[in-house]
PDB file of C-alpha atoms in Angstrom:
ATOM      1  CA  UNK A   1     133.808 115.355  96.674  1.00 90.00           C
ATOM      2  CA  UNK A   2     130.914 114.926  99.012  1.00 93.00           C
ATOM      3  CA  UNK A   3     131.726 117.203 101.842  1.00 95.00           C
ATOM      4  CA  UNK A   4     129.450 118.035 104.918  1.00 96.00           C
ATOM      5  CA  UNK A   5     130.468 120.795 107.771  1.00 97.00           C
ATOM      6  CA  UNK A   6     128.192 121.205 110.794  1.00 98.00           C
ATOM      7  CA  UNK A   7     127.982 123.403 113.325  1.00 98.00           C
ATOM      8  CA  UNK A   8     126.174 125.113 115.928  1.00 98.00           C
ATOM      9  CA  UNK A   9     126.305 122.981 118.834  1.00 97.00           C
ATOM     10  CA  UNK A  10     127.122 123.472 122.799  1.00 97.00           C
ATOM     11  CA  UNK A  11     126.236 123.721 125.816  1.00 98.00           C
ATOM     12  CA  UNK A  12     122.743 124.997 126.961  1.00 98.00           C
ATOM     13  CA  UNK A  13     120.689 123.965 129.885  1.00 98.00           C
ATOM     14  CA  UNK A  14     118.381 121.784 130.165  1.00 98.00           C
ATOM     15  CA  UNK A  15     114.933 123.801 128.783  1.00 97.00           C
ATOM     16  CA  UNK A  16     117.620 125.770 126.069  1.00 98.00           C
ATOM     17  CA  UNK A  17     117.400 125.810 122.471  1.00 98.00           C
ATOM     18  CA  UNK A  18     120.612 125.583 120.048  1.00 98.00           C
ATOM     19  CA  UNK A  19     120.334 126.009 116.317  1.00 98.00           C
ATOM     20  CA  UNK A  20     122.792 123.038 114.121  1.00 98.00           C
ATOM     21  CA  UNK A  21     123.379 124.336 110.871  1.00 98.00           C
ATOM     22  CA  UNK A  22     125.143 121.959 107.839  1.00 98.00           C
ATOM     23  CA  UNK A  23     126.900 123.206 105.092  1.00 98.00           C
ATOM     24  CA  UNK A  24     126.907 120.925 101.769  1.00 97.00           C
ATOM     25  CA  UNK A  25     128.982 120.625  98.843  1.00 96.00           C
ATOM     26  CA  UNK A  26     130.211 118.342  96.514  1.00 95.00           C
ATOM     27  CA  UNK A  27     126.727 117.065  95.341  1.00 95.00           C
ATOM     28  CA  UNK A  28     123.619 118.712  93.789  1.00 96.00           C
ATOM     29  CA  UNK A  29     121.899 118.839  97.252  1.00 97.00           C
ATOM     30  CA  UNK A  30     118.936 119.995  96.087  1.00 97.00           C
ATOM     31  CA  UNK A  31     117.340 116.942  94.881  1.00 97.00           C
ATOM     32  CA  UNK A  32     118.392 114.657  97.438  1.00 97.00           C
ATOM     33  CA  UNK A  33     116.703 114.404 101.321  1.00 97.00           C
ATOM     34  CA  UNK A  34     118.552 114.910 103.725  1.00 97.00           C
ATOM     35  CA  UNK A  35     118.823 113.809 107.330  1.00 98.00           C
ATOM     36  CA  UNK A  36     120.085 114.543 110.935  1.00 98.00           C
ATOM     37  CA  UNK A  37     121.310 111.625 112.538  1.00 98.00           C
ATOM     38  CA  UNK A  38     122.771 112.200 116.385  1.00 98.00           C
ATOM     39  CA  UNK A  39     124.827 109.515 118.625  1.00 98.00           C
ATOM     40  CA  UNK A  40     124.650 109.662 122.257  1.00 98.00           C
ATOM     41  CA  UNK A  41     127.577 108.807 124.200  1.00 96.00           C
ATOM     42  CA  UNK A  42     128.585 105.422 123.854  1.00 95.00           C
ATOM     43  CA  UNK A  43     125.454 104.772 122.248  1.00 97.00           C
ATOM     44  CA  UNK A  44     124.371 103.623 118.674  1.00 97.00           C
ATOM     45  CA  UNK A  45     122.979 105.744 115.220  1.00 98.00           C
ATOM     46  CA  UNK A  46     119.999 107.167 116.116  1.00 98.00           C
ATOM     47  CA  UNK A  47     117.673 108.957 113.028  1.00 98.00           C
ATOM     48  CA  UNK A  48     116.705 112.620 113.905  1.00 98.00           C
ATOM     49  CA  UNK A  49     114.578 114.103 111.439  1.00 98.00           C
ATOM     50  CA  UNK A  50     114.069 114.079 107.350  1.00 98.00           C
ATOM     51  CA  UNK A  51     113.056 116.739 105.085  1.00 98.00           C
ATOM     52  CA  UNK A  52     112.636 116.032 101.488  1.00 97.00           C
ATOM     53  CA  UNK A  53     114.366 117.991  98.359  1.00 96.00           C
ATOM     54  CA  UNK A  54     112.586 120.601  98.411  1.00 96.00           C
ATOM     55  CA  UNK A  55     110.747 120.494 102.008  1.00 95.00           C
ATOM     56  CA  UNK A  56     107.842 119.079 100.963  1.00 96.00           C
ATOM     57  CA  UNK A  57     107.866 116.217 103.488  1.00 97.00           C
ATOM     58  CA  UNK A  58     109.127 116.806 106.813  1.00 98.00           C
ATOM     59  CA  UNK A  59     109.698 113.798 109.367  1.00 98.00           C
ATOM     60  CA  UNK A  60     110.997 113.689 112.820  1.00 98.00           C
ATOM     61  CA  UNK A  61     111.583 110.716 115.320  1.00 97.00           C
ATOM     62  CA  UNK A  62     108.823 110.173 117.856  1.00 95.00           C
ATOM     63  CA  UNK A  63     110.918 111.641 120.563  1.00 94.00           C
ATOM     64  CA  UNK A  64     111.575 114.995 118.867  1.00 95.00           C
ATOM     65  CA  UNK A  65     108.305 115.976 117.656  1.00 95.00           C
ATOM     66  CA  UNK A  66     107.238 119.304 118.864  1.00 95.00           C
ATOM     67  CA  UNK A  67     110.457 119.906 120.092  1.00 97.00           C
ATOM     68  CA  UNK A  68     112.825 120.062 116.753  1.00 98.00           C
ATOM     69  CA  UNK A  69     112.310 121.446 113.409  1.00 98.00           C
ATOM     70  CA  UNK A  70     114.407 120.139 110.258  1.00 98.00           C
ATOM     71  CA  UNK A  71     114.826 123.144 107.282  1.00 98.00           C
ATOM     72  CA  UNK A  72     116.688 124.076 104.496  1.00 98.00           C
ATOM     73  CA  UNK A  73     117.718 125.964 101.736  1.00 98.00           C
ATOM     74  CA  UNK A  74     118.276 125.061  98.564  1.00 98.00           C
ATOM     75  CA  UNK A  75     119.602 128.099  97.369  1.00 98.00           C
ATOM     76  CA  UNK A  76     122.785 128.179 100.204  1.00 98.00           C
ATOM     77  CA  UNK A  77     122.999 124.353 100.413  1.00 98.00           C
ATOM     78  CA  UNK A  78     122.318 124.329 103.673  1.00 98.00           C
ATOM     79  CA  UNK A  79     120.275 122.250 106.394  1.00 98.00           C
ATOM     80  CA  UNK A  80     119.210 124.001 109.636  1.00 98.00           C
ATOM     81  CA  UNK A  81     117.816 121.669 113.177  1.00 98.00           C
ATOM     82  CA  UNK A  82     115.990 124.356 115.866  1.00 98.00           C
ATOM     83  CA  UNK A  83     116.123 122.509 118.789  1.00 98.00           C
ATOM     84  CA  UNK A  84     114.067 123.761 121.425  1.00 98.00           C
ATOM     85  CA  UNK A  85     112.777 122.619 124.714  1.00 98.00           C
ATOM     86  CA  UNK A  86     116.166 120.305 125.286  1.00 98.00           C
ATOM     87  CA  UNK A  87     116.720 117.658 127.581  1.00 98.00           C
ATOM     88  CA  UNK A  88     119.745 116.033 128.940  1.00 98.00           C
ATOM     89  CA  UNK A  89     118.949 112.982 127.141  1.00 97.00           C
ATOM     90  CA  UNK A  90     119.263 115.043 123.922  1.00 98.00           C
ATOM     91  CA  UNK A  91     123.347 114.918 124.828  1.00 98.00           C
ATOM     92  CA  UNK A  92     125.374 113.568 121.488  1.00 98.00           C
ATOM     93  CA  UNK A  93     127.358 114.286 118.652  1.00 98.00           C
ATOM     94  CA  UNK A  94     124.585 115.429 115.480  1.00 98.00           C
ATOM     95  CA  UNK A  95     125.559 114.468 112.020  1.00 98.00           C
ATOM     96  CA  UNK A  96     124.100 115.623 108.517  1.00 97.00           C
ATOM     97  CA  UNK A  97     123.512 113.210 106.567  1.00 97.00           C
ATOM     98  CA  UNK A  98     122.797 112.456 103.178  1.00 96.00           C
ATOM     99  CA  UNK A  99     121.313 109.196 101.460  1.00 95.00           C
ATOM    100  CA  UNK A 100     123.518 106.521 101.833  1.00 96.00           C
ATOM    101  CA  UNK A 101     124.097 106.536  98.039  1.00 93.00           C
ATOM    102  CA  UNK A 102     124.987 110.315  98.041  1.00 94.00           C
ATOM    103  CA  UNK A 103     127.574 109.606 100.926  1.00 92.00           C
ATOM    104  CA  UNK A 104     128.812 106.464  98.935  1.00 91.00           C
ATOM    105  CA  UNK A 105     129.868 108.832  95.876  1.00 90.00           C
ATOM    106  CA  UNK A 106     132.240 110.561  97.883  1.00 87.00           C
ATOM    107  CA  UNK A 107     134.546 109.424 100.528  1.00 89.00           C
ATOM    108  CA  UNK A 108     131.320 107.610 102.421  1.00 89.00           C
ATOM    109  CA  UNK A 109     132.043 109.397 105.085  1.00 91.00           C
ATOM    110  CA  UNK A 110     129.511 111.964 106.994  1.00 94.00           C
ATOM    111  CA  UNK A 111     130.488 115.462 108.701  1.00 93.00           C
ATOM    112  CA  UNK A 112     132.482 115.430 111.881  1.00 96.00           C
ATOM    113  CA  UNK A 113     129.372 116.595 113.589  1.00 97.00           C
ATOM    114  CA  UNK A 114     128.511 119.248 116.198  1.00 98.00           C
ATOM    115  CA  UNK A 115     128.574 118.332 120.010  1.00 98.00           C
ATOM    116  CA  UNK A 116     125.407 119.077 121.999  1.00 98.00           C
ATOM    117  CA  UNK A 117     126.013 119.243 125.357  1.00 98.00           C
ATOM    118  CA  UNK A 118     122.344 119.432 127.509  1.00 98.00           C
ATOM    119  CA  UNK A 119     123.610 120.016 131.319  1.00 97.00           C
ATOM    120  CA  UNK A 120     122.976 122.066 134.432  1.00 96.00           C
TER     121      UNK A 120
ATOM    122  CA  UNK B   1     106.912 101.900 112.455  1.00 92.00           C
ATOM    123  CA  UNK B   2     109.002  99.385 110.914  1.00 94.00           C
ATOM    124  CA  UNK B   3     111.916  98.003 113.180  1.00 95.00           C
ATOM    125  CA  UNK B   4     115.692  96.870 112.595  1.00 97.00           C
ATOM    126  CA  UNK B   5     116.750  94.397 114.484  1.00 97.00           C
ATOM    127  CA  UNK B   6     120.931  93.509 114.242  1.00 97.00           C
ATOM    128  CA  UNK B   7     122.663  90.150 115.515  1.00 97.00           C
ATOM    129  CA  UNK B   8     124.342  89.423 116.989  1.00 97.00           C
ATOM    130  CA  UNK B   9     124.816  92.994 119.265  1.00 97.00           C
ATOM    131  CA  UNK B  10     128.674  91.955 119.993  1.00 97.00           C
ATOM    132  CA  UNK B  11     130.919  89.419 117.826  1.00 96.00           C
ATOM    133  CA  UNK B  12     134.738  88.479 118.729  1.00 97.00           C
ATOM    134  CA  UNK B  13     136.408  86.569 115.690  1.00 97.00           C
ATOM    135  CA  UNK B  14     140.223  85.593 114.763  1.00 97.00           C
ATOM    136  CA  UNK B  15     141.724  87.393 111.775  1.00 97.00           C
ATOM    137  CA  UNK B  16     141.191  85.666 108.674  1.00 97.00           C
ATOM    138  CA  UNK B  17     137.883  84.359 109.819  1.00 98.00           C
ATOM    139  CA  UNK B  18     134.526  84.527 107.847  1.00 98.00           C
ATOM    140  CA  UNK B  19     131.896  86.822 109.088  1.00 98.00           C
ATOM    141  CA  UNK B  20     128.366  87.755 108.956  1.00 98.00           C
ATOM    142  CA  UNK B  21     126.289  89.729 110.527  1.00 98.00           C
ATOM    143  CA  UNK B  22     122.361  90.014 109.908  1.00 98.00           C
ATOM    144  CA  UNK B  23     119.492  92.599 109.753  1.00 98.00           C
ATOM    145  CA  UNK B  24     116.180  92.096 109.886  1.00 98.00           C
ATOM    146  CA  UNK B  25     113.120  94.239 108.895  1.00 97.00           C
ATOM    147  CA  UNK B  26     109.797  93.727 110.523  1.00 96.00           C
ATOM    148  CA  UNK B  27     108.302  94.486 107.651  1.00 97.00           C
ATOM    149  CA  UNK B  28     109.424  94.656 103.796  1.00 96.00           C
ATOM    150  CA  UNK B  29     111.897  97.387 102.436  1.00 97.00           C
ATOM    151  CA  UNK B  30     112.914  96.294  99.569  1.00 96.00           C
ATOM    152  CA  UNK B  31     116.573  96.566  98.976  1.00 97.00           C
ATOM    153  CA  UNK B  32     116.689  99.933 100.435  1.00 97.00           C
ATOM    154  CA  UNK B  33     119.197  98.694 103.516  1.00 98.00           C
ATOM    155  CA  UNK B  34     122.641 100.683 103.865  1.00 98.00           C
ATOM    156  CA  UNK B  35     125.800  99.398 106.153  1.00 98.00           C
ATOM    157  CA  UNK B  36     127.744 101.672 108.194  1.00 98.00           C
ATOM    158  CA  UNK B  37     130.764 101.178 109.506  1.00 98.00           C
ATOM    159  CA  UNK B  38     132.170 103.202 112.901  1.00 97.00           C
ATOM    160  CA  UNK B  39     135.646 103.076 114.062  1.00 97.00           C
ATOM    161  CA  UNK B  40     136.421 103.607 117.988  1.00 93.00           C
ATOM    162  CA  UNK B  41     136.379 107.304 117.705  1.00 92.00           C
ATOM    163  CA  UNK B  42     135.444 108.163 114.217  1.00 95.00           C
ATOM    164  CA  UNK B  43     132.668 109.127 111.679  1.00 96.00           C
ATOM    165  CA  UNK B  44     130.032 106.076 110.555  1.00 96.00           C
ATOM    166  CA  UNK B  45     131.307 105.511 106.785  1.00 96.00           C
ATOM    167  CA  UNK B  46     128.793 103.724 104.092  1.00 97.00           C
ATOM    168  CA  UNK B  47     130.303 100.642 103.515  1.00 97.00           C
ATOM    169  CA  UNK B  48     127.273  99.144 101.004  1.00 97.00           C
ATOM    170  CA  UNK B  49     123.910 100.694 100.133  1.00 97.00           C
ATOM    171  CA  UNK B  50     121.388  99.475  98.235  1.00 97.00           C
ATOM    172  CA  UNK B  51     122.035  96.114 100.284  1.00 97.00           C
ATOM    173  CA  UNK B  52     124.433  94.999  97.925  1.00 97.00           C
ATOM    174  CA  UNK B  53     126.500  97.749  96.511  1.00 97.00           C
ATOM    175  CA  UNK B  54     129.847  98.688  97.555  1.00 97.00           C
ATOM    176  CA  UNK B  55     130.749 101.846  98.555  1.00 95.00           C
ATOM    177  CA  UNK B  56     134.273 102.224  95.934  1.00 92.00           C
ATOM    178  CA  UNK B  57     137.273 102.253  97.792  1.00 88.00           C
ATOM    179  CA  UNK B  58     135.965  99.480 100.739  1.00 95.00           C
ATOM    180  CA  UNK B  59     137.763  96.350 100.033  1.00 96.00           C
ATOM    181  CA  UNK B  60     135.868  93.277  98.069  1.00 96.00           C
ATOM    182  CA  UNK B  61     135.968  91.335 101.673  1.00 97.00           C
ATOM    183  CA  UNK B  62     133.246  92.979 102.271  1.00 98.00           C
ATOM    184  CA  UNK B  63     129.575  92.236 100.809  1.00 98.00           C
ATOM    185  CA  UNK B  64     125.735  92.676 101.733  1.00 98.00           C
ATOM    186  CA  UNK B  65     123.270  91.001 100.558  1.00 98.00           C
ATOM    187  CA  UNK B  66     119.239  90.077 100.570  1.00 97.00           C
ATOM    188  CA  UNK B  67     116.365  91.879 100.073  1.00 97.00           C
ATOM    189  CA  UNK B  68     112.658  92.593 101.766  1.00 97.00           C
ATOM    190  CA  UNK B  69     113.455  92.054 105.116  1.00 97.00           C
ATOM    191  CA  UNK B  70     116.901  90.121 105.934  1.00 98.00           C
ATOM    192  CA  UNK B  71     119.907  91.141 104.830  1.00 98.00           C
ATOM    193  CA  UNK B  72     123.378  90.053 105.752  1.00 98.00           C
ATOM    194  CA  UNK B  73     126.808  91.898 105.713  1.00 98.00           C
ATOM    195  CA  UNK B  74     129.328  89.434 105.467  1.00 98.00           C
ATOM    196  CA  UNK B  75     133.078  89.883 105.446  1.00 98.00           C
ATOM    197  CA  UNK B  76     134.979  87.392 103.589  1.00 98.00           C
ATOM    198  CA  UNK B  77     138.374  87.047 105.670  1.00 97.00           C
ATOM    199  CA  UNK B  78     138.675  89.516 108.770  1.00 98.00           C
ATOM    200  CA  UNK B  79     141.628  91.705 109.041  1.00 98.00           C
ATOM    201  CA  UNK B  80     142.496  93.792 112.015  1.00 97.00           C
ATOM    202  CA  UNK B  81     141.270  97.172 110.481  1.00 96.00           C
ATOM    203  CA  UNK B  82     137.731  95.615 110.973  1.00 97.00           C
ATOM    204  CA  UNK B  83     137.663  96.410 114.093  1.00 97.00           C
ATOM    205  CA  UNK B  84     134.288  98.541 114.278  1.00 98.00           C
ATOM    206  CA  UNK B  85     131.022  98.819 115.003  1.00 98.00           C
ATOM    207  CA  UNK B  86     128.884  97.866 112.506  1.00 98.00           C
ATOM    208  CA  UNK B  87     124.925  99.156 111.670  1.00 98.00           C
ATOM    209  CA  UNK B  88     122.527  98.538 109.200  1.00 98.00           C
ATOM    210  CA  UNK B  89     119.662 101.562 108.365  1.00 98.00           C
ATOM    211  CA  UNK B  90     116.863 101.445 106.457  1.00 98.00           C
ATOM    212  CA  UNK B  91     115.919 103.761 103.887  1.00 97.00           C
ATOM    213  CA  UNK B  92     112.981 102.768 101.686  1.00 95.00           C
ATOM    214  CA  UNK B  93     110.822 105.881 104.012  1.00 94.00           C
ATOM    215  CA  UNK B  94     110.618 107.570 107.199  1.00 93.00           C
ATOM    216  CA  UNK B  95     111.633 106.708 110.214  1.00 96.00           C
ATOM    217  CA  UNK B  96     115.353 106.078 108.439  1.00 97.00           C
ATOM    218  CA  UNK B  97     115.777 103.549 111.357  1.00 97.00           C
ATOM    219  CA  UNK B  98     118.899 102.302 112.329  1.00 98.00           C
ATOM    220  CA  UNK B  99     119.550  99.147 113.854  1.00 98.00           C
ATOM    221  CA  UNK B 100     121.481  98.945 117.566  1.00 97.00           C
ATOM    222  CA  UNK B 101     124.701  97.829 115.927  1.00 97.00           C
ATOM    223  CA  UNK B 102     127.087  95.421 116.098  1.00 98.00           C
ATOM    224  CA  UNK B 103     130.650  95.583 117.740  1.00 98.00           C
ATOM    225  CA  UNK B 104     132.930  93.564 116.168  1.00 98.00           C
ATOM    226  CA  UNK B 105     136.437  92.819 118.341  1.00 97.00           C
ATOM    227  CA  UNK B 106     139.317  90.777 117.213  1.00 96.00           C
TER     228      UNK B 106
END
């Protein structure tokens, strides 16, 4: 079963960094790229970042570039966000997330997500 | 980038109705569009990727369909557990954009 733990978030001030770590398992997550998606508060899906199976390709959202970095590794099936330089507006729950087909084998559910809380 | 665009944003419907919501790609993607639904307080599940396959375990109600750039998620009589917010993501290549969703209220 597709099953996807992550942690690593809380508060930090605005200017903070906060490394989100997800654990993977259920799935050969080495051949599959993955994703961080976050929701604000009351707000929609929002795409984070990419990297590809085996980091190859890196891609972040507009508002995240220079800021966030997306790694992994293979051998520990795990996927790693640095988040540096934060902003309040960086507030919301962070999910890892896998294709939508990789999810779909499973439960199709994601992680429960880690809480990042960007506040003075 | 290429943009998803949902409608409507918000929907109210009657149990046992018909109904459909669309996405649209500004440009082509194929059939690389996934559903997600989000209950008030829980984690987005897949519901169909693909655009038209079904996640096993979500009940045949529910269906997507299309391809290149509008799709539709359509849910064949509405029952009270549909109660959700509903998006549609594309994921042909980066930016895996999502579109703003669509709250659906009995």
């Amino acid at each position: 079963e597709v099953q996807l733990v992550e942690s690593g978030g809380g508060l930090v001030k605005p200017g903070g960094s906060l490394r989100l770590s997800c654990a993977a398992s259920g799935f050969t997550f080495s051949r599959y790229t993955m994703n961080w998606v976050r929701q604000a508060p009351g707000k929609g899906l929002e795409w984070v970042a990419s990297i590809s199976s085996i980091s190859s390709y890196l891609h972040y959202a507009d508002s995240m570039k220079g800021r966030f970095t997306i790694s992994r590794d293979n051998a520990k099936n795990s996927l790693d966000l640095q988040m540096d330089s934060l902003r309040v507006e960086d507030t919301g729950v962070y999910f890892c997330a896998p294709p939508p087909e990789v999810a779909a084998a499973g439960t199709g559910y994601w992680g429960q997500g880690t809480l990042v809380l960007v506040s003075s | 980038d290429i943009q998803m665009t949902q409608s409507p944003s918000s929907l109210s419907a009657s149990v046992g109705d018909r109904v459909t919501i669309t996405c649209r790609a500004s440009q082509g993607i194929s059939h690389y569009l996934a559903w997600y639904q989000q209950k008030p307080g829980k984690v987005p599940k897949v519901l169909i990727y693909g655009a038209s396959t079904l996640q096993s375990g979500v009940p045949s109600r529910f269906s997507g369909s299309g391809s290149g750039t509008d799709f539709t998620l359509t849910i064949s009589s509405l029952q009270p557990e549909d109660v959700a917010t509903y998006y549609c993501q594309k994921y042909n290549s980066a930016p895996y954009t999502f579109g703003q969703g669509t709250k659906l209220e009995i």
